[in-house]
Amino acid sequence: MTTPNSIEEAAATIKELSSQGATIRPAGQDSRKDWGGDDAAGTVTVHTGGLNRIVAHNPGDFTAIVQAGVPLADLQRHLGREGQWLALDPPDRGGTVGGLVATADSGPARHRYGGVRDLVIGITVVLSDGSVARSGGTVIKNVAGYDLGKLFAGSYGTLGLVTQVALRLHPLPARTATLVAGTEDPAVLTRAVLAMSRHPLEAMSLDVSWRKDAGRLLVRFGGVTAPERAAHAAKHLADNAVDTDVVLDDESIWAAQRAAQRGAAVVKVSALPTDLPAVIAAAGAATVVSRAALGVSWLSFPESDDLADRVEATREALSPHQAAVLDGARLVDAPWPEPDPGTLALMRRVKARFDPTGTFRPGTYVGGI
């Protein structure tokens, strides 16, 4: 294990390790350590804990430049002093900005603000030969050059080491309010989701929570008029056979929603919003968290003696939808879904271009890349 304290030191370290034929696993605080499965024996972990500076924060431009080892919670506290935030709210297990970029993890705010790829406007990475590559900057409409930010977001550390990012920021909402709609019928819940998603409500978040035999639609609004907008939105559900309520002190609702994305084993499935009943049916005893209007769901399983069998049975029931195992990836032989052959061929070419020596986490990505 090694912990460089500067980008230059990280570049020198990776160049030396690569020349020795070592394989490398980038890591922040290991809050998503299991994701992607096991690394090869003898893999050297390069921690970004020494790259822990907020390099610049420009409140007037709503941008910040941050090193990869900065904990996300620390960054949000710093930005909050200026009434701003990075509009990414994944489950908080002490993760770093670099780890968030590498895994493209997200939370309920993705409904309005998009994911990591939408908020990273510049990136600095170290490649396997020790070279430092940069893309983008602190200009929101940056269109010149090759967008490494979008390429490295969600690459799980298999292309290189993310050392620094430039980020697009947003104003912190003055207040929030959440419309809660409950039902025991997945079909009714889906109709409520579609009713909400078809209206120009400008909600911050539109999520579904399903536990055991009951579910809730959660629609969060931000701003001074949030309570009134939540109450108005409830009128769109008048004919959907759901029980509605508006919650003003709503942070505990969303903290629980984010936390439910993690578990002893978690299957992330990509489907259509109209597939929600099928996803709930396949989940069985698992808790379902869904970015309902986007069709992305997390099925969280509690610890059990037959956990691996339950995960595999659920993935089979979800077929042909793409289902990846995040937490608990080591329980299964193949945590990633089988990719399209054409897509896999392109991904292999990208891997060969950026990591021709196979230094970064070989064999741990989609298709065994």
Coordinates of C-alpha atoms in Angstrom, one line a residue:
M1 CA 0.0 0.0 0.0
T2 CA 1.2 3.5 -0.8
T3 CA -0.2 7.0 -0.2
P4 CA 1.2 9.7 -2.4
N5 CA 0.9 13.3 -1.2
S6 CA 0.9 15.1 -4.5
I7 CA 0.0 14.5 -8.2
E8 CA 3.7 14.4 -9.1
E9 CA 4.4 11.9 -6.4
A10 CA 1.4 9.8 -7.5
A11 CA 2.8 9.8 -11.1
A12 CA 6.2 8.8 -10.0
T13 CA 4.8 6.0 -7.8
I14 CA 2.6 4.6 -10.6
K15 CA 5.4 4.7 -13.1
E16 CA 7.7 2.8 -10.7
L17 CA 5.1 0.2 -9.9
S18 CA 4.2 -0.3 -13.6
S19 CA 7.8 -0.8 -14.6
Q20 CA 8.0 -3.6 -12.0
G21 CA 5.0 -5.3 -13.5
A22 CA 2.8 -4.7 -10.5
T23 CA -1.0 -4.3 -10.7
I24 CA -2.6 -1.3 -9.0
R25 CA -5.9 -0.7 -7.3
P26 CA -6.8 3.0 -6.7
A27 CA -8.6 3.6 -3.4
G28 CA -9.9 6.5 -1.3
Q29 CA -11.4 5.4 2.0
D30 CA -12.5 1.9 0.7
S31 CA -16.2 2.7 1.3
R32 CA -17.0 0.8 -1.9
K33 CA -14.1 -1.7 -1.6
D34 CA -16.1 -4.8 -2.7
W35 CA -17.5 -3.2 -5.9
G36 CA -16.2 -4.9 -9.0
G37 CA -15.1 -8.1 -7.3
D38 CA -11.6 -9.3 -6.2
D39 CA -8.4 -7.9 -7.5
A40 CA -5.5 -10.1 -8.6
A41 CA -3.2 -11.5 -5.8
G42 CA -0.4 -9.1 -5.1
T43 CA -2.2 -6.0 -6.3
V44 CA -0.8 -2.8 -4.8
T45 CA -3.3 -0.3 -3.4
V46 CA -2.6 3.3 -4.1
H47 CA -4.6 5.4 -1.6
T48 CA -5.5 9.0 -2.4
G49 CA -5.7 10.1 1.3
G50 CA -2.7 12.3 0.8
L51 CA -4.5 14.2 -2.1
N52 CA -6.9 15.9 0.3
R53 CA -6.9 19.6 -0.7
I54 CA -9.8 21.7 -1.9
V55 CA -7.6 23.5 -4.4
A56 CA -10.1 26.3 -5.3
H57 CA -13.7 27.3 -4.7
N58 CA -15.1 30.0 -6.9
P59 CA -18.6 30.8 -5.5
G60 CA -19.4 33.4 -8.2
D61 CA -18.8 30.8 -10.9
F62 CA -20.3 27.9 -9.0
T63 CA -17.2 25.8 -9.6
A64 CA -14.6 24.1 -7.4
I65 CA -11.4 22.2 -8.0
V66 CA -10.9 19.3 -5.6
Q67 CA -8.3 16.6 -5.1
A68 CA -9.5 13.0 -5.2
G69 CA -8.9 12.2 -1.6
V70 CA -11.2 14.8 -0.2
P71 CA -14.1 13.2 1.7
L72 CA -17.4 14.1 0.1
A73 CA -18.8 15.1 3.5
D74 CA -16.0 17.5 4.1
L75 CA -16.4 19.1 0.7
Q76 CA -20.2 19.6 1.3
R77 CA -19.5 21.3 4.6
H78 CA -17.0 23.6 3.0
L79 CA -19.4 24.5 0.1
G80 CA -22.3 24.9 2.5
R81 CA -20.7 27.9 4.1
E82 CA -21.3 29.7 0.8
G83 CA -24.8 28.4 0.4
Q84 CA -23.7 25.9 -2.3
W85 CA -23.3 22.1 -2.7
L86 CA -22.1 19.4 -5.1
A87 CA -25.5 18.0 -6.1
L88 CA -24.5 14.4 -5.5
D89 CA -25.9 12.6 -2.5
P90 CA -24.9 8.9 -2.4
P91 CA -25.1 6.9 0.8
D92 CA -22.5 8.4 3.2
R93 CA -20.0 5.8 4.3
G94 CA -17.1 8.2 4.4
G95 CA -16.4 8.0 0.7
T96 CA -14.1 10.4 -1.2
V97 CA -14.6 12.6 -4.2
G98 CA -12.3 10.3 -6.3
G99 CA -14.1 7.2 -5.3
L100 CA -17.4 8.8 -6.1
V101 CA -16.2 9.7 -9.6
A102 CA -14.6 6.3 -10.2
T103 CA -17.8 4.4 -9.3
A104 CA -20.3 7.0 -10.7
D105 CA -22.3 6.4 -7.5
S106 CA -25.3 8.7 -7.0
G107 CA -28.3 9.4 -4.8
P108 CA -31.8 10.8 -5.0
A109 CA -30.7 14.2 -6.3
R110 CA -29.7 12.5 -9.6
H111 CA -33.4 13.0 -10.7
R112 CA -32.9 16.7 -11.2
Y113 CA -29.2 17.3 -11.3
G114 CA -27.9 14.3 -13.2
G115 CA -25.0 12.0 -12.3
V116 CA -21.3 12.3 -11.9
R117 CA -20.8 12.7 -15.6
D118 CA -23.0 15.8 -15.6
L119 CA -21.2 17.6 -12.8
V120 CA -17.5 16.8 -13.5
I121 CA -16.3 19.5 -15.9
G122 CA -12.6 18.8 -15.7
I123 CA -10.3 16.0 -14.5
T124 CA -6.7 15.2 -13.9
V125 CA -5.6 11.5 -14.1
V126 CA -2.3 9.5 -13.9
L127 CA -2.0 6.8 -16.5
S128 CA 0.0 3.5 -16.2
D129 CA 3.2 4.9 -17.6
G130 CA 3.2 7.7 -15.1
S131 CA 2.0 10.4 -17.5
V132 CA -0.4 13.0 -16.2
A133 CA -3.4 13.7 -18.5
R134 CA -5.8 16.6 -18.1
S135 CA -9.2 17.4 -19.7
G136 CA -11.7 20.2 -19.3
G137 CA -11.4 23.0 -16.8
T138 CA -13.6 25.3 -14.7
V139 CA -15.8 26.6 -17.6
I140 CA -19.2 25.0 -17.6
K141 CA -19.6 25.0 -21.4
N142 CA -16.2 23.5 -22.1
V143 CA -16.4 21.7 -25.5
A144 CA -12.8 21.5 -26.5
G145 CA -10.7 18.4 -26.3
Y146 CA -11.4 14.8 -25.3
D147 CA -13.8 14.6 -22.3
L148 CA -11.8 12.3 -19.9
G149 CA -14.3 13.1 -17.1
K150 CA -17.1 11.3 -18.8
L151 CA -14.8 8.4 -19.7
F152 CA -13.3 7.9 -16.2
A153 CA -16.6 8.4 -14.4
G154 CA -17.7 4.8 -13.6
S155 CA -14.5 3.2 -14.8
Y156 CA -13.9 1.7 -11.3
G157 CA -10.2 2.6 -11.4
T158 CA -9.5 0.3 -14.4
L159 CA -8.1 3.1 -16.7
G160 CA -6.0 5.1 -14.4
L161 CA -5.8 7.1 -11.1
V162 CA -8.2 10.0 -10.7
T163 CA -6.2 12.7 -8.8
Q164 CA -8.2 15.9 -9.2
V165 CA -11.5 17.1 -10.5
A166 CA -13.2 20.4 -11.4
L167 CA -16.8 20.4 -10.4
R168 CA -20.0 22.2 -11.3
L169 CA -21.9 23.4 -8.1
H170 CA -25.5 24.4 -7.4
P171 CA -27.2 26.6 -4.8
L172 CA -28.3 24.9 -1.6
P173 CA -32.2 24.9 -1.4
A174 CA -33.5 27.4 1.1
R175 CA -35.9 24.7 2.4
T176 CA -37.3 21.4 1.3
A177 CA -40.6 19.5 1.5
T178 CA -41.5 15.9 0.4
L179 CA -44.7 14.5 -1.0
V180 CA -45.2 11.0 0.3
A181 CA -47.6 8.7 -1.4
G182 CA -48.2 5.1 0.0
T183 CA -49.7 2.0 -1.4
E184 CA -49.5 -1.8 -1.2
D185 CA -50.0 -2.3 -4.9
P186 CA -46.9 -2.1 -7.2
A187 CA -49.1 -1.4 -10.2
V188 CA -50.7 1.6 -8.4
L189 CA -47.3 2.8 -7.3
T190 CA -46.1 2.7 -10.9
R191 CA -49.1 4.7 -12.1
A192 CA -48.3 7.3 -9.4
V193 CA -44.7 7.5 -10.6
L194 CA -45.8 8.0 -14.2
A195 CA -48.3 10.6 -13.2
M196 CA -45.6 12.6 -11.4
S197 CA -42.9 12.2 -14.1
R198 CA -45.3 13.5 -16.8
H199 CA -45.8 16.9 -15.1
P200 CA -43.2 19.7 -15.2
L201 CA -42.8 19.8 -11.4
E202 CA -39.1 20.5 -11.2
A203 CA -38.7 18.1 -8.3
M204 CA -35.3 17.6 -6.7
S205 CA -35.9 13.9 -6.3
L206 CA -38.5 11.3 -7.4
D207 CA -37.9 8.0 -5.7
V208 CA -39.7 4.8 -4.8
S209 CA -39.1 2.8 -1.6
W210 CA -40.5 -0.7 -1.3
R211 CA -40.1 -2.8 1.9
K212 CA -41.8 -6.1 2.4
D213 CA -45.4 -5.7 1.2
A214 CA -45.7 -1.9 0.9
G215 CA -44.2 1.0 -1.0
R216 CA -44.0 4.7 -1.1
L217 CA -43.4 7.3 -3.8
L218 CA -41.2 10.1 -2.5
V219 CA -41.2 13.4 -4.4
R220 CA -38.9 16.1 -2.9
F221 CA -39.1 19.8 -3.7
G222 CA -36.6 22.5 -2.9
G223 CA -36.8 26.3 -2.5
V224 CA -38.8 28.8 -0.6
T225 CA -42.1 27.6 -2.1
A226 CA -41.3 23.9 -1.6
P227 CA -44.3 23.1 0.8
E228 CA -46.8 24.7 -1.6
R229 CA -45.4 22.9 -4.6
A230 CA -45.5 19.6 -2.7
A231 CA -49.1 20.2 -1.8
H232 CA -50.0 21.1 -5.4
A233 CA -48.2 18.0 -6.7
A234 CA -50.4 15.9 -4.4
K235 CA -53.4 17.0 -6.4
H236 CA -52.0 15.1 -9.5
L237 CA -52.4 11.9 -7.5
A238 CA -56.0 12.4 -6.5
D239 CA -57.2 9.6 -8.9
N240 CA -54.4 7.1 -8.2
A241 CA -55.7 5.3 -5.1
V242 CA -52.7 6.3 -2.9
D243 CA -52.5 7.9 0.5
T244 CA -50.7 11.2 0.4
D245 CA -48.9 13.4 2.9
V246 CA -46.6 16.4 2.8
V247 CA -43.6 16.2 5.2
L248 CA -41.7 19.4 5.9
D249 CA -39.0 18.0 8.2
D250 CA -38.0 15.5 5.6
E251 CA -34.2 14.9 6.0
S252 CA -34.7 11.6 7.9
I253 CA -36.8 10.2 5.0
W254 CA -34.0 10.8 2.5
A255 CA -31.2 9.7 4.8
A256 CA -33.0 6.4 5.1
Q257 CA -33.6 6.2 1.4
R258 CA -29.9 6.8 0.7
A259 CA -28.8 4.3 3.3
A260 CA -31.1 1.6 1.8
Q261 CA -28.9 1.6 -1.3
R262 CA -26.3 -0.3 0.6
G263 CA -26.5 -3.7 2.3
A264 CA -24.9 -7.2 2.7
A265 CA -25.6 -7.6 -1.0
V266 CA -26.9 -5.0 -3.5
V267 CA -28.1 -5.6 -7.0
K268 CA -28.4 -2.6 -9.2
V269 CA -30.8 -3.0 -12.1
S270 CA -31.4 -0.8 -15.2
A271 CA -34.9 -1.0 -16.6
L272 CA -37.8 1.2 -17.8
P273 CA -40.0 3.1 -15.3
T274 CA -42.9 0.9 -16.4
D275 CA -40.9 -2.2 -15.3
L276 CA -41.1 -1.3 -11.7
P277 CA -43.7 -4.0 -10.8
A278 CA -41.5 -6.7 -12.3
V279 CA -38.5 -5.3 -10.3
I280 CA -40.4 -5.4 -7.1
A281 CA -41.7 -8.9 -7.8
A282 CA -38.1 -10.2 -8.5
A283 CA -36.8 -8.5 -5.3
G284 CA -38.7 -10.9 -2.9
A285 CA -37.6 -10.0 0.6
A286 CA -35.0 -7.4 -0.5
T287 CA -35.6 -3.7 0.0
V288 CA -36.1 -1.8 -3.3
V289 CA -34.8 1.8 -3.8
S290 CA -35.6 3.2 -7.2
R291 CA -34.9 6.4 -9.1
A292 CA -38.3 5.7 -10.4
A293 CA -38.5 8.1 -13.4
L294 CA -35.0 7.0 -14.6
G295 CA -35.7 3.2 -14.2
V296 CA -32.6 2.6 -12.1
S297 CA -33.2 0.5 -8.9
W298 CA -31.1 -0.9 -6.1
L299 CA -32.2 -4.2 -4.4
S300 CA -30.6 -4.5 -1.0
F301 CA -30.5 -7.9 0.7
P302 CA -29.9 -8.5 4.4
E303 CA -27.3 -10.9 5.6
S304 CA -28.4 -14.6 5.4
D305 CA -26.9 -18.1 5.1
D306 CA -28.2 -18.4 1.5
L307 CA -27.3 -14.9 0.4
A308 CA -25.4 -15.8 -2.7
D309 CA -28.2 -18.1 -3.9
R310 CA -30.8 -15.4 -3.4
V311 CA -28.8 -12.8 -5.3
E312 CA -28.3 -15.1 -8.3
A313 CA -32.0 -16.1 -8.2
T314 CA -33.0 -12.5 -8.2
R315 CA -30.7 -11.7 -11.2
E316 CA -32.1 -14.5 -13.1
A317 CA -35.7 -13.3 -12.4
L318 CA -34.7 -9.8 -13.6
S319 CA -33.4 -11.1 -16.9
P320 CA -33.2 -9.6 -19.6
H321 CA -32.6 -6.4 -17.6
Q322 CA -29.0 -5.5 -16.9
A323 CA -28.2 -6.3 -13.2
A324 CA -24.9 -5.8 -11.5
V325 CA -23.9 -6.8 -8.0
L326 CA -22.3 -3.9 -6.0
D327 CA -22.1 -4.8 -2.3
G328 CA -21.4 -8.5 -2.0
A329 CA -19.8 -8.7 -5.5
R330 CA -17.4 -11.4 -4.1
L331 CA -20.4 -13.7 -3.5
V332 CA -20.9 -14.3 -7.2
D333 CA -18.7 -15.5 -10.0
A334 CA -19.6 -12.6 -12.3
P335 CA -20.8 -9.4 -10.6
W336 CA -21.2 -7.6 -14.0
P337 CA -24.0 -8.3 -16.5
E338 CA -22.9 -9.8 -19.9
P339 CA -22.2 -6.9 -22.3
D340 CA -23.2 -6.6 -25.9
P341 CA -20.3 -7.9 -28.1
G342 CA -20.0 -4.7 -30.0
T343 CA -19.9 -2.6 -26.8
L344 CA -17.4 -5.0 -25.2
A345 CA -15.1 -4.7 -28.2
L346 CA -15.2 -0.9 -27.9
M347 CA -14.5 -1.0 -24.2
R348 CA -11.5 -3.3 -24.8
R349 CA -10.1 -0.8 -27.2
V350 CA -10.5 2.0 -24.7
K351 CA -8.8 -0.1 -22.0
A352 CA -5.9 -0.9 -24.4
R353 CA -5.5 2.8 -25.2
F354 CA -5.3 4.1 -21.7
D355 CA -3.8 1.1 -19.9
P356 CA -1.9 -1.0 -22.4
T357 CA 0.1 -2.7 -19.8
G358 CA -3.0 -3.9 -17.9
T359 CA -1.7 -2.2 -14.7
F360 CA -5.0 -0.9 -13.3
R361 CA -7.3 -3.6 -11.8
P362 CA -7.1 -6.1 -14.7
G363 CA -10.0 -8.5 -14.9
T364 CA -12.3 -6.6 -12.5
Y365 CA -14.5 -4.7 -15.0
V366 CA -17.3 -5.6 -17.3
G367 CA -16.5 -8.5 -19.6
G368 CA -13.4 -9.3 -17.6
I369 CA -11.5 -6.2 -18.7

